[in-house]
Short mmCIF file of C-alpha atoms in Angstrom, two decimals:
data_model
loop_
_atom_site.label_atom_id
_atom_site.label_comp_id
_atom_site.label_asym_id
_atom_site.label_seq_id
_atom_site.Cartn_x
_atom_site.Cartn_y
_atom_site.Cartn_z
CA ILE A 1 -0.24 -0.12 -0.05
CA THR A 2 1.34 3.65 -0.65
CA THR A 3 1.30 5.55 1.99
CA ASN A 4 -0.79 8.25 0.66
CA ARG A 5 -3.90 4.90 0.91
CA ILE A 6 -3.45 4.47 4.17
CA ASP A 7 -7.59 3.84 3.93
CA THR A 8 -6.50 0.47 1.97
CA ALA A 9 -4.77 -1.09 4.78
CA SER A 10 -7.12 -2.62 6.47
CA VAL A 11 -9.29 -5.27 5.54
CA TYR A 12 -12.17 -3.27 4.37
CA GLY A 13 -10.47 -0.95 3.26
CA ILE A 14 -8.88 -3.22 0.24
CA ALA A 15 -13.83 -4.61 0.44
CA ARG A 16 -14.50 -1.15 -0.50
CA GLU A 17 -12.11 -1.10 -3.36
CA ALA A 18 -13.25 -4.10 -4.85
CA ALA A 19 -16.88 -3.02 -4.50
CA THR A 20 -16.10 -0.45 -6.78
CA ILE A 21 -13.47 -2.11 -9.02
CA LEU A 22 -14.83 -5.62 -9.64
CA PRO A 23 -18.52 -4.10 -11.18
CA GLU A 24 -15.94 -2.64 -13.37
CA PHE A 25 -15.47 -6.69 -15.03
CA GLY A 26 -18.86 -7.34 -15.21
CA ILE A 27 -18.52 -9.08 -11.14
CA SER A 28 -20.91 -7.54 -8.82
CA ALA A 29 -20.13 -6.81 -5.43
CA LYS A 30 -21.56 -4.25 -3.09
CA LEU A 31 -19.58 -2.95 0.23
CA LYS A 32 -21.47 -4.84 3.40
CA GLU A 33 -22.42 -1.14 6.22
CA ILE A 34 -20.54 -1.35 8.88
CA LYS A 35 -23.38 -1.49 11.88
CA VAL A 36 -21.87 -0.50 15.30
CA ASP A 37 -23.82 -0.61 18.58
CA LYS A 38 -23.10 2.57 20.14
CA LYS A 39 -25.85 1.47 23.18
CA ILE A 40 -22.75 -0.93 24.11
CA GLU A 41 -21.93 0.89 27.90
CA GLY A 42 -22.34 0.77 31.12
CA ASP A 43 -24.46 2.73 33.65
CA HIS A 44 -21.57 4.21 35.55
CA LYS A 45 -18.76 8.03 34.77
CA ILE A 46 -15.82 6.34 34.63
CA ASP A 47 -13.73 6.14 36.56
CA LEU A 48 -10.47 6.95 35.19
CA LYS A 49 -9.12 10.87 34.77
CA ILE A 50 -8.28 10.87 31.15
CA LYS A 51 -6.46 13.84 30.43
CA PRO A 52 -5.53 14.96 26.46
CA ASP A 53 -2.72 16.88 25.05
CA PRO A 54 -5.24 19.12 22.73
CA LYS A 55 -1.79 20.04 20.31
CA ASN A 56 -0.95 17.25 19.64
CA VAL A 57 -3.99 14.61 20.46
CA ARG A 58 -6.90 14.43 18.10
CA ARG A 59 -9.06 11.97 18.97
CA VAL A 60 -9.30 9.13 22.70
CA MET A 61 -11.98 6.53 23.47
CA ALA A 62 -11.83 4.81 26.40
CA VAL A 63 -14.35 2.54 28.51
CA VAL A 64 -13.58 -0.05 31.68
CA ILE A 65 -14.90 -3.57 30.83
CA LYS A 66 -13.90 -5.98 34.77
CA ASP A 67 -14.84 -8.78 34.96
CA ILE A 68 -13.70 -10.34 31.72
CA LYS A 69 -12.07 -14.34 31.09
CA ASN A 70 -8.43 -13.92 28.69
CA ASN A 71 -9.28 -17.23 27.44
CA LYS A 72 -7.92 -18.32 24.69
CA SER A 73 -8.51 -16.42 20.72
CA PRO A 74 -11.11 -18.82 19.26
CA GLN A 75 -9.40 -20.60 16.90
CA TRP A 76 -10.88 -18.90 13.03
CA MET A 77 -9.73 -15.46 14.91
CA ILE A 78 -6.26 -17.06 15.05
CA GLU A 79 -6.14 -18.04 12.06
CA ARG A 80 -7.17 -15.38 10.39
CA LEU A 81 -4.37 -13.73 12.45
CA GLN A 82 -1.28 -15.65 11.23
CA ASN A 83 -2.32 -15.69 8.02
CA SER A 84 -2.31 -11.62 8.28
CA GLY A 85 1.53 -12.08 9.60
CA LEU A 86 0.47 -11.67 13.90
CA ARG A 87 1.24 -13.98 16.24
CA SER A 88 -1.35 -14.77 18.61
CA ILE A 89 -0.82 -13.53 22.13
CA ASN A 90 -3.46 -13.15 24.13
CA LEU A 91 -7.48 -12.99 23.64
CA LEU A 92 -7.31 -9.32 25.31
CA VAL A 93 -4.17 -8.34 23.28
CA ASP A 94 -5.55 -10.41 20.03
CA ILE A 95 -9.02 -8.52 19.93
CA THR A 96 -7.29 -5.10 19.89
CA ASN A 97 -4.68 -7.15 16.86
CA TYR A 98 -7.91 -8.15 14.97
CA ILE A 99 -9.55 -4.66 15.26
CA MET A 100 -6.45 -2.91 13.77
CA LEU A 101 -6.27 -5.23 10.17
CA GLU A 102 -10.15 -5.49 10.05
CA TYR A 103 -11.19 -1.60 9.73
CA GLY A 104 -7.43 -0.29 9.61
CA HIS A 105 -7.01 1.94 13.18
CA PRO A 106 -5.12 0.71 16.27
CA THR A 107 -7.12 0.43 19.10
CA HIS A 108 -4.91 -0.65 22.78
CA VAL A 109 -5.78 -1.68 25.95
CA PHE A 110 -4.76 -1.68 29.51
CA ASP A 111 -4.76 -3.35 32.55
CA TYR A 112 -7.03 -1.64 34.96
CA ASP A 113 -5.90 -3.06 38.09
CA LYS A 114 -2.47 -1.63 37.17
CA LEU A 115 -3.11 2.02 36.80
CA THR A 116 -2.97 2.50 40.76
CA ASN A 117 -3.19 6.51 40.47
CA LYS A 118 -6.43 5.47 38.03
CA GLN A 119 -5.39 8.80 35.55
CA MET A 120 -4.55 8.74 32.11
CA LEU A 121 -3.00 11.98 30.79
CA PHE A 122 -1.58 12.77 27.79
CA ARG A 123 1.75 15.14 27.80
CA LEU A 124 4.96 14.91 25.92
CA SER A 125 8.52 13.10 27.23
CA LYS A 126 11.55 14.64 29.18
CA PRO A 127 15.03 13.86 27.77
CA GLY A 128 16.23 11.32 29.28
CA GLU A 129 12.47 9.39 30.04
CA ASP A 130 13.22 5.35 30.77
CA ILE A 131 10.72 3.29 29.52
CA ILE A 132 10.96 -0.64 28.75
CA THR A 133 7.63 -1.82 26.07
CA LEU A 134 5.56 -4.74 26.01
CA ASP A 135 9.29 -7.02 24.58
CA SER A 136 11.35 -6.13 27.47
CA LYS A 137 13.20 -4.04 25.77
CA LYS A 138 14.49 -0.50 27.69
CA TYR A 139 14.82 2.52 26.44
CA LYS A 140 15.84 6.19 27.29
CA LEU A 141 13.57 8.20 25.40
CA PRO A 142 14.51 11.46 23.75
CA GLY A 143 12.63 13.87 24.84
CA GLY A 144 9.18 15.28 23.17
CA ASP A 145 7.42 12.57 22.50
CA ILE A 146 3.77 11.87 22.92
CA VAL A 147 3.89 9.81 26.03
CA ILE A 148 0.56 8.62 28.33
CA ASP A 149 1.54 9.33 32.17
CA GLU A 150 -0.16 7.69 34.85
CA GLY A 151 0.12 10.72 36.76
CA SER A 152 2.95 10.16 39.39
CA GLY A 153 5.13 10.61 36.60
CA THR A 154 5.35 7.48 35.10
CA ILE A 155 5.08 6.55 32.00
CA ILE A 156 2.91 3.95 30.81
CA ASP A 157 2.45 4.24 27.48
CA ILE A 158 4.24 5.19 24.32
CA PRO A 159 0.61 5.41 22.62
CA GLY A 160 0.24 5.16 18.73
CA ILE A 161 3.89 3.16 18.94
CA MET A 162 3.45 0.44 21.47
CA GLY A 163 2.50 0.31 25.57
CA THR A 164 5.00 -0.41 28.32
CA LYS A 165 5.50 -3.26 31.13
CA ASN A 166 4.34 -1.72 34.38
CA SER A 167 0.12 -1.57 32.19
CA SER A 168 0.42 -4.73 30.47
CA VAL A 169 -2.80 -7.33 30.37
CA SER A 170 -1.69 -10.78 31.58
CA ASP A 171 -3.61 -14.28 32.60
CA ILE A 172 -4.74 -13.13 35.72
CA THR A 173 -6.26 -9.53 34.25
CA LYS A 174 -9.71 -9.36 35.62
CA ASN A 175 -10.58 -5.45 34.71
CA ILE A 176 -9.48 -4.02 31.53
CA VAL A 177 -9.51 0.08 29.88
CA PHE A 178 -9.66 -0.38 26.48
CA PHE A 179 -8.79 2.31 23.94
CA VAL A 180 -8.64 4.13 20.83
CA ASP A 181 -6.39 6.62 20.11
CA ASN A 182 -5.38 8.79 17.03
CA ILE A 183 -2.61 12.04 17.95
CA ASN A 184 0.27 13.41 15.20
CA PRO A 185 1.22 11.75 12.82
CA ILE A 186 4.30 13.20 13.25
CA ARG A 187 5.37 13.09 16.22
CA ILE A 188 4.53 9.47 15.99
CA ARG A 189 7.20 8.53 13.01
CA LYS A 190 9.84 11.09 14.89
CA THR A 191 9.80 9.23 18.27
CA SER A 192 9.64 5.93 15.66
CA LEU A 193 12.64 6.51 14.08
CA SER A 194 14.24 7.03 17.47
CA LEU A 195 13.93 4.39 18.85
CA ASN A 196 13.89 2.02 16.33
CA ILE A 197 10.42 1.11 16.78
CA ARG A 198 8.77 -0.61 13.53
CA SER A 199 5.37 -1.79 14.77
CA TYR A 200 2.52 -2.26 12.85
CA ALA A 201 0.81 0.22 14.89
CA VAL A 202 3.24 2.63 13.60
CA ILE A 203 3.02 2.20 10.22
CA LEU A 204 -0.54 3.12 9.98
CA ASN A 205 -0.57 5.64 12.56
CA GLU A 206 3.00 7.21 11.14
CA LYS A 207 0.89 7.86 8.68
CA SER A 208 -2.54 9.86 9.73
CA VAL A 209 -5.31 7.60 10.39
CA ASP A 210 -8.84 8.72 9.74
CA PRO A 211 -9.77 9.76 13.58
CA LYS A 212 -13.16 9.12 12.90
CA LEU A 213 -12.08 5.53 11.58
CA ALA A 214 -11.56 5.50 14.63
CA GLU A 215 -15.11 4.98 16.57
CA ILE A 216 -15.93 2.27 14.30
CA ALA A 217 -12.78 0.26 15.51
CA PHE A 218 -14.01 1.18 19.21
CA TYR A 219 -17.06 -0.46 19.32
CA LYS A 220 -16.85 -3.20 17.11
CA GLY A 221 -14.15 -4.25 20.07
CA ILE A 222 -16.50 -3.90 22.69
CA GLU A 223 -18.29 -6.66 20.91
CA LEU A 224 -15.57 -8.80 20.51
CA TYR A 225 -14.75 -8.23 24.38
CA ALA A 226 -18.23 -8.51 25.12
CA SER A 227 -19.14 -11.85 23.14
CA LEU A 228 -15.76 -13.42 23.76
CA SER A 229 -14.80 -12.57 27.24
CA ARG A 230 -17.53 -11.90 28.70
CA GLY A 231 -16.76 -8.48 29.87
CA VAL A 232 -18.55 -6.07 31.29
CA VAL A 233 -18.89 -2.60 29.82
CA PHE A 234 -18.81 -1.07 33.04
CA SER A 235 -18.58 2.83 32.13
CA LYS A 236 -19.84 4.94 29.95
CA VAL A 237 -17.72 5.94 27.41
CA PHE A 238 -15.77 8.39 27.45
CA ASP A 239 -14.79 9.95 23.99
CA TYR A 240 -12.25 13.37 22.83
CA TYR A 241 -12.40 14.84 19.73
CA LYS A 242 -11.01 17.97 19.31
CA LYS A 243 -11.84 19.10 15.64
CA PRO A 244 -13.92 16.36 13.56
CA ILE A 245 -12.93 16.45 9.62
CA SER A 246 -15.29 18.31 8.20
CA PRO A 247 -15.83 17.98 3.77
CA LYS A 248 -13.52 20.10 2.36
CA PRO A 249 -15.54 20.46 -2.12
CA ILE A 250 -14.03 20.28 -5.36
CA GLN A 251 -15.04 21.50 -8.23
CA VAL A 252 -14.52 19.96 -11.34
CA SER A 253 -16.73 19.51 -14.52
CA ILE A 254 -17.21 16.67 -16.65
CA GLU A 255 -14.83 19.14 -19.34
CA PHE A 256 -12.48 18.35 -17.74
CA ILE A 257 -12.12 15.02 -16.73
CA GLU A 258 -13.06 13.62 -20.50
CA LYS A 259 -10.43 15.88 -21.83
CA ILE A 260 -8.17 14.79 -19.12
CA ILE A 261 -8.49 10.88 -19.28
CA GLY A 262 -8.53 11.07 -23.52
CA ILE A 263 -12.08 9.19 -23.31
CA LYS A 264 -15.94 10.87 -23.05
CA VAL A 265 -17.20 9.47 -20.53
CA GLU A 266 -20.77 8.98 -19.24
CA PRO A 267 -21.41 11.19 -16.04
CA LYS A 268 -23.89 9.16 -14.55
CA ARG A 269 -21.12 6.80 -15.26
CA ILE A 270 -18.48 9.21 -12.95
CA VAL A 271 -21.01 10.10 -10.43
CA SER A 272 -21.03 6.77 -9.95
CA ILE A 273 -17.67 5.39 -8.97
CA LEU A 274 -16.99 8.67 -6.99
CA GLN A 275 -20.06 7.86 -4.64
CA ASN A 276 -18.49 4.46 -4.71
CA LEU A 277 -15.46 5.63 -3.66
CA GLY A 278 -17.26 7.14 -0.61
CA PHE A 279 -17.60 10.60 -2.03
CA SER A 280 -20.46 13.14 -1.99
CA VAL A 281 -21.32 13.93 -5.28
CA HIS A 282 -23.56 16.88 -6.19
CA ILE A 283 -24.00 17.84 -10.48
CA SER A 284 -25.13 20.23 -12.36
CA ARG A 285 -26.84 21.56 -15.24
CA LEU A 286 -24.65 22.50 -16.59
CA ASN A 287 -21.99 18.76 -15.81
CA LEU A 288 -19.97 21.14 -12.91
CA LEU A 289 -19.86 18.47 -9.83
CA ARG A 290 -19.37 19.36 -6.49
CA VAL A 291 -17.41 16.62 -4.59
CA ALA A 292 -17.35 16.19 -1.29
CA PRO A 293 -14.25 13.53 0.11
CA PRO A 294 -14.74 10.76 2.42
CA SER A 295 -12.98 11.65 5.99
CA TRP A 296 -10.49 8.76 4.89
CA ARG A 297 -8.91 10.55 1.84
CA GLN A 298 -9.08 13.81 3.06
CA GLU A 299 -5.79 14.19 3.01
CA ASP A 300 -4.99 12.78 0.02
CA VAL A 301 -7.82 14.08 -2.64
CA THR A 302 -7.77 18.05 -2.90
CA ILE A 303 -7.52 18.86 -5.88
CA PRO A 304 -9.24 18.44 -8.93
CA GLU A 305 -6.47 16.30 -10.16
CA ASP A 306 -7.62 13.90 -7.94
CA ILE A 307 -10.64 13.24 -8.63
CA VAL A 308 -9.88 12.99 -12.51
CA GLU A 309 -7.38 9.76 -11.42
CA GLU A 310 -10.04 8.68 -8.87
CA VAL A 311 -12.40 8.63 -11.57
CA ALA A 312 -9.39 6.97 -14.04
CA ARG A 313 -8.37 4.32 -12.81
CA ILE A 314 -11.19 3.10 -12.01
CA ILE A 315 -12.50 2.50 -15.48
CA GLY A 316 -8.78 1.05 -16.09
CA TYR A 317 -5.62 2.86 -17.61
CA HIS A 318 -5.37 0.58 -20.37
CA ASN A 319 -8.61 1.44 -21.47
CA LEU A 320 -7.58 4.87 -21.35
CA PRO A 321 -5.95 5.81 -25.86
CA SER A 322 -2.30 5.80 -25.91
CA LYS A 323 -1.40 9.30 -28.13
CA ILE A 324 2.13 10.32 -29.42
CA MET A 325 2.15 13.50 -27.85
CA ASN A 326 1.61 16.76 -30.93
CA GLY A 327 4.39 19.42 -31.53
CA GLU A 328 7.07 20.14 -32.28
CA ILE A 329 9.60 17.45 -31.24
CA PRO A 330 11.83 19.87 -28.90
CA GLU A 331 15.01 21.72 -29.79
CA LYS A 332 18.37 20.60 -27.43
CA ILE A 333 19.76 22.98 -24.80
CA ASN A 334 23.09 23.18 -25.66
CA LYS A 335 25.86 23.49 -23.38
CA SER A 336 24.27 23.08 -20.43
CA GLN A 337 25.61 22.09 -17.19
CA PHE A 338 24.66 17.98 -17.60
CA GLU A 339 26.01 17.86 -21.01
CA PHE A 340 28.99 19.58 -19.85
CA GLU A 341 30.02 16.52 -16.77
CA ASN A 342 29.25 14.68 -19.81
CA LEU A 343 31.80 15.84 -21.27
CA ILE A 344 34.29 15.04 -18.41
CA ARG A 345 32.49 11.99 -17.45
CA ASN A 346 33.78 10.50 -20.89
CA THR A 347 36.86 11.96 -21.33
CA LEU A 348 38.33 9.56 -18.20
CA VAL A 349 36.45 7.42 -19.05
CA ASN A 350 38.18 7.37 -22.49
CA LEU A 351 41.55 7.73 -20.24
CA GLY A 352 41.06 4.43 -18.09
CA GLY A 353 40.20 5.71 -15.54
CA TYR A 354 36.27 4.36 -12.98
CA GLU A 355 33.57 6.81 -12.10
CA VAL A 356 32.92 6.28 -8.31
CA TYR A 357 29.64 7.68 -6.38
CA THR A 358 30.30 7.85 -2.33
CA SER A 359 28.24 9.73 0.26
CA SER A 360 27.87 12.67 0.61
CA LEU A 361 27.95 12.18 4.68
CA THR A 362 30.75 11.21 6.21
CA THR A 363 32.68 11.01 9.40
CA LYS A 364 34.56 14.03 11.12
CA SER A 365 37.22 13.05 10.31
CA ASN A 366 37.05 12.31 6.37
CA ALA A 367 34.93 15.81 6.32
CA GLY A 368 37.64 18.08 6.10
CA GLU A 369 37.98 21.32 7.46
CA ASN A 370 34.80 24.11 8.59
CA ALA A 371 32.72 21.07 7.62
CA LEU A 372 28.46 21.43 8.62
CA GLN A 373 27.00 18.78 11.14
CA LEU A 374 24.30 17.75 11.14
CA ARG A 375 21.25 18.23 13.91
CA ASN A 376 20.38 14.90 13.34
CA PRO A 377 22.16 11.97 12.30
CA LEU A 378 21.73 8.33 11.47
CA GLY A 379 24.74 7.58 13.17
CA SER A 380 28.71 8.79 13.82
CA ASP A 381 29.58 7.76 10.49
CA THR A 382 27.05 10.25 8.35
CA GLU A 383 27.45 12.96 10.46
CA TYR A 384 29.00 15.85 8.36
CA LEU A 385 28.85 17.03 5.09
CA ARG A 386 31.65 16.72 3.30
CA THR A 387 34.20 19.88 2.46
CA THR A 388 35.80 17.67 -0.47
CA LEU A 389 36.36 13.76 -2.31
CA LYS A 390 39.47 13.22 -1.16
CA ASN A 391 39.34 11.56 1.63
CA SER A 392 36.02 9.57 -0.29
CA LEU A 393 37.68 9.09 -2.46
CA VAL A 394 41.24 7.29 -0.92
CA ASP A 395 38.63 4.85 0.74
CA ALA A 396 37.03 3.72 -1.93
CA ALA A 397 40.34 3.00 -3.45
CA ASN A 398 41.86 1.23 0.06
CA THR A 399 38.77 -1.49 -0.91
CA ASN A 400 40.05 -2.16 -4.41
CA THR A 401 43.78 -2.53 -2.63
CA LYS A 402 43.77 -6.91 -3.79
CA GLU A 403 43.43 -5.27 -7.45
CA ASP A 404 47.30 -5.90 -8.48
CA LYS A 405 47.10 -3.37 -11.73
CA ALA A 406 47.37 0.06 -11.90
CA PHE A 407 43.81 1.38 -11.87
CA HIS A 408 42.26 5.14 -11.60
CA LEU A 409 38.69 6.31 -10.11
CA PHE A 410 37.51 9.60 -10.21
CA GLU A 411 33.70 10.92 -8.83
CA ILE A 412 31.71 14.58 -9.67
CA ALA A 413 30.09 15.09 -7.04
CA ASN A 414 28.93 18.22 -4.46
CA VAL A 415 30.68 19.38 -1.17
CA TYR A 416 29.70 21.75 0.79
CA LEU A 417 30.80 24.86 2.52
CA LYS A 418 29.54 27.21 5.46
CA LYS A 419 27.79 30.23 4.84
CA GLU A 420 27.29 32.03 7.75
CA ASN A 421 23.15 32.04 8.99
CA ASP A 422 22.00 30.64 5.59
CA LEU A 423 22.23 26.87 3.47
CA PRO A 424 25.46 26.17 2.71
CA ASP A 425 27.43 26.78 -1.05
CA GLU A 426 27.50 23.74 -2.38
CA LYS A 427 30.27 23.50 -5.56
CA MET A 428 30.48 21.23 -8.10
CA MET A 429 33.92 19.54 -7.48
CA LEU A 430 35.70 16.39 -10.10
CA ALA A 431 38.65 14.51 -7.80
CA GLY A 432 40.54 11.58 -8.71
CA VAL A 433 42.66 9.19 -7.29
CA ILE A 434 45.50 7.51 -9.63
CA VAL A 435 46.99 4.17 -7.90
CA ARG A 436 49.98 1.92 -8.38
CA ASP A 437 50.68 4.01 -11.33
CA ASN A 438 53.71 5.77 -12.48
CA PHE A 439 54.47 9.49 -11.56
CA ARG A 440 54.93 9.83 -15.86
CA ASN A 441 51.64 8.13 -16.61
CA ALA A 442 49.44 10.41 -13.70
CA LYS A 443 50.93 12.70 -15.26
CA GLY A 444 49.92 12.00 -18.69
CA ILE A 445 46.15 10.75 -17.64
CA VAL A 446 45.63 14.51 -15.48
CA GLU A 447 47.61 16.67 -18.50
CA THR A 448 45.80 15.05 -21.63
CA PHE A 449 42.26 15.50 -20.23
CA LEU A 450 42.91 18.77 -19.60
CA GLU A 451 44.34 19.50 -22.42
CA SER A 452 40.20 17.83 -23.75
CA ILE A 453 38.29 20.47 -21.96
CA ASN A 454 40.82 23.10 -23.19
CA SER A 455 41.82 24.33 -19.70
CA ASN A 456 44.48 26.99 -18.50
CA TYR A 457 46.95 24.76 -16.01
CA LYS A 458 49.32 24.49 -13.27
CA PHE A 459 50.73 20.82 -11.70
CA GLU A 460 51.30 21.24 -8.06
CA MET A 461 51.00 17.12 -7.37
CA GLN A 462 50.49 16.03 -3.82
CA ILE A 463 51.54 12.14 -3.24
CA LEU A 464 49.37 11.04 -0.79
CA GLU A 465 50.93 7.91 -0.53
CA SER A 466 53.82 5.36 -2.15
CA ASN A 467 50.62 4.25 -4.81
CA PHE A 468 49.09 7.12 -4.84
CA PHE A 469 48.41 10.41 -7.30
CA TYR A 470 45.46 12.60 -5.59
CA PHE A 471 43.82 15.34 -8.35
CA GLU A 472 41.00 17.95 -7.66
CA PHE A 473 39.37 20.59 -9.21
CA VAL A 474 36.64 22.66 -8.68
#
């Protein structure tokens, strides 16, 4: 599933697509409507203080379920989880994973009795705070991560990523908090990458799951807990929804759609396709469409061309005409930067050189003088932007030390020079290293190259090692 189509990363999401596509191939199909019973809740006020962070929490739903039986999951659930790539853990956890796979929104469960202060406070972590996750791994948080605090400073969850050991359910769990949270996807991804935690929930949440979908996942989860664990829904439902998504209509004409895709399409067919995909459509007498994307496509469909794409993909790209473009072939651009680069590249290859590509990110010792340091490097070996190609080329030559004949390597790439209070100055450089060749041959290669590009030059040869000659040009 591509990043922009997180709405299809579930059984129901795929079914919604199939119900629209299959009729195009003459196969009758209709999407079954999801029905949830919102009356499934207890009589008691929720005995749990939940305080979302308005800046980072879009929605939270929670309920307390008591007297549950953490039995073995039914065989049909175990098989479906395994066929989807997840192993069965226990009934209480399996239900959360099952709902996530079926409807596409992660859900969570806590052991209610382990929450000594009976609080769930969403906040940002402080640098250096420690947690132990469900898989018994210890992490030190970098700070600025969304966490759930039990009210005493103790972290009981990294929402959207993974739960912690101190709030997890077990075989002796009797009472649970079942909840769904929908929070800032940018912070989720940042925390996931900094801690190197890549759970299935992260893959969904970092792509901005539809907050409205939380309601379906939540009530379907309650149904499963009530029927499979025999739990009693004790409390009323807590539902915090900061800013409900409002449809943003897009105007597009039938003429515009037909012009882009290249064929005539009946307006009724266009309306039918869009409605089957969940879009709200109003068509005027002038064949002007006013289309409102569903909540699960709000961030993906924003301009008229997106509407055209929806119609085209369902009709099938194989049904659209293939035509050679009209007009004259554009004239070749003379004296472009790439033309000069190709001249250099071809000349050095003809002189026996091998072009290499090395990373612009390197270690402090290899970066050169006054190199810029990254704020968030992936590691110490990619922490600095290089100001010279020399060290990278020498490293490349050293990896080929088993070559017993003379050879030379070259690279054409940018270096990054520091500029005060501004982005670095990117300079294109050519550098080369000649290995196991004598001075006369090495000098001849460089001279021939410089003459081929009509360059005035003066030699200042630097011998790096007994078998190395190095040259560099701006």
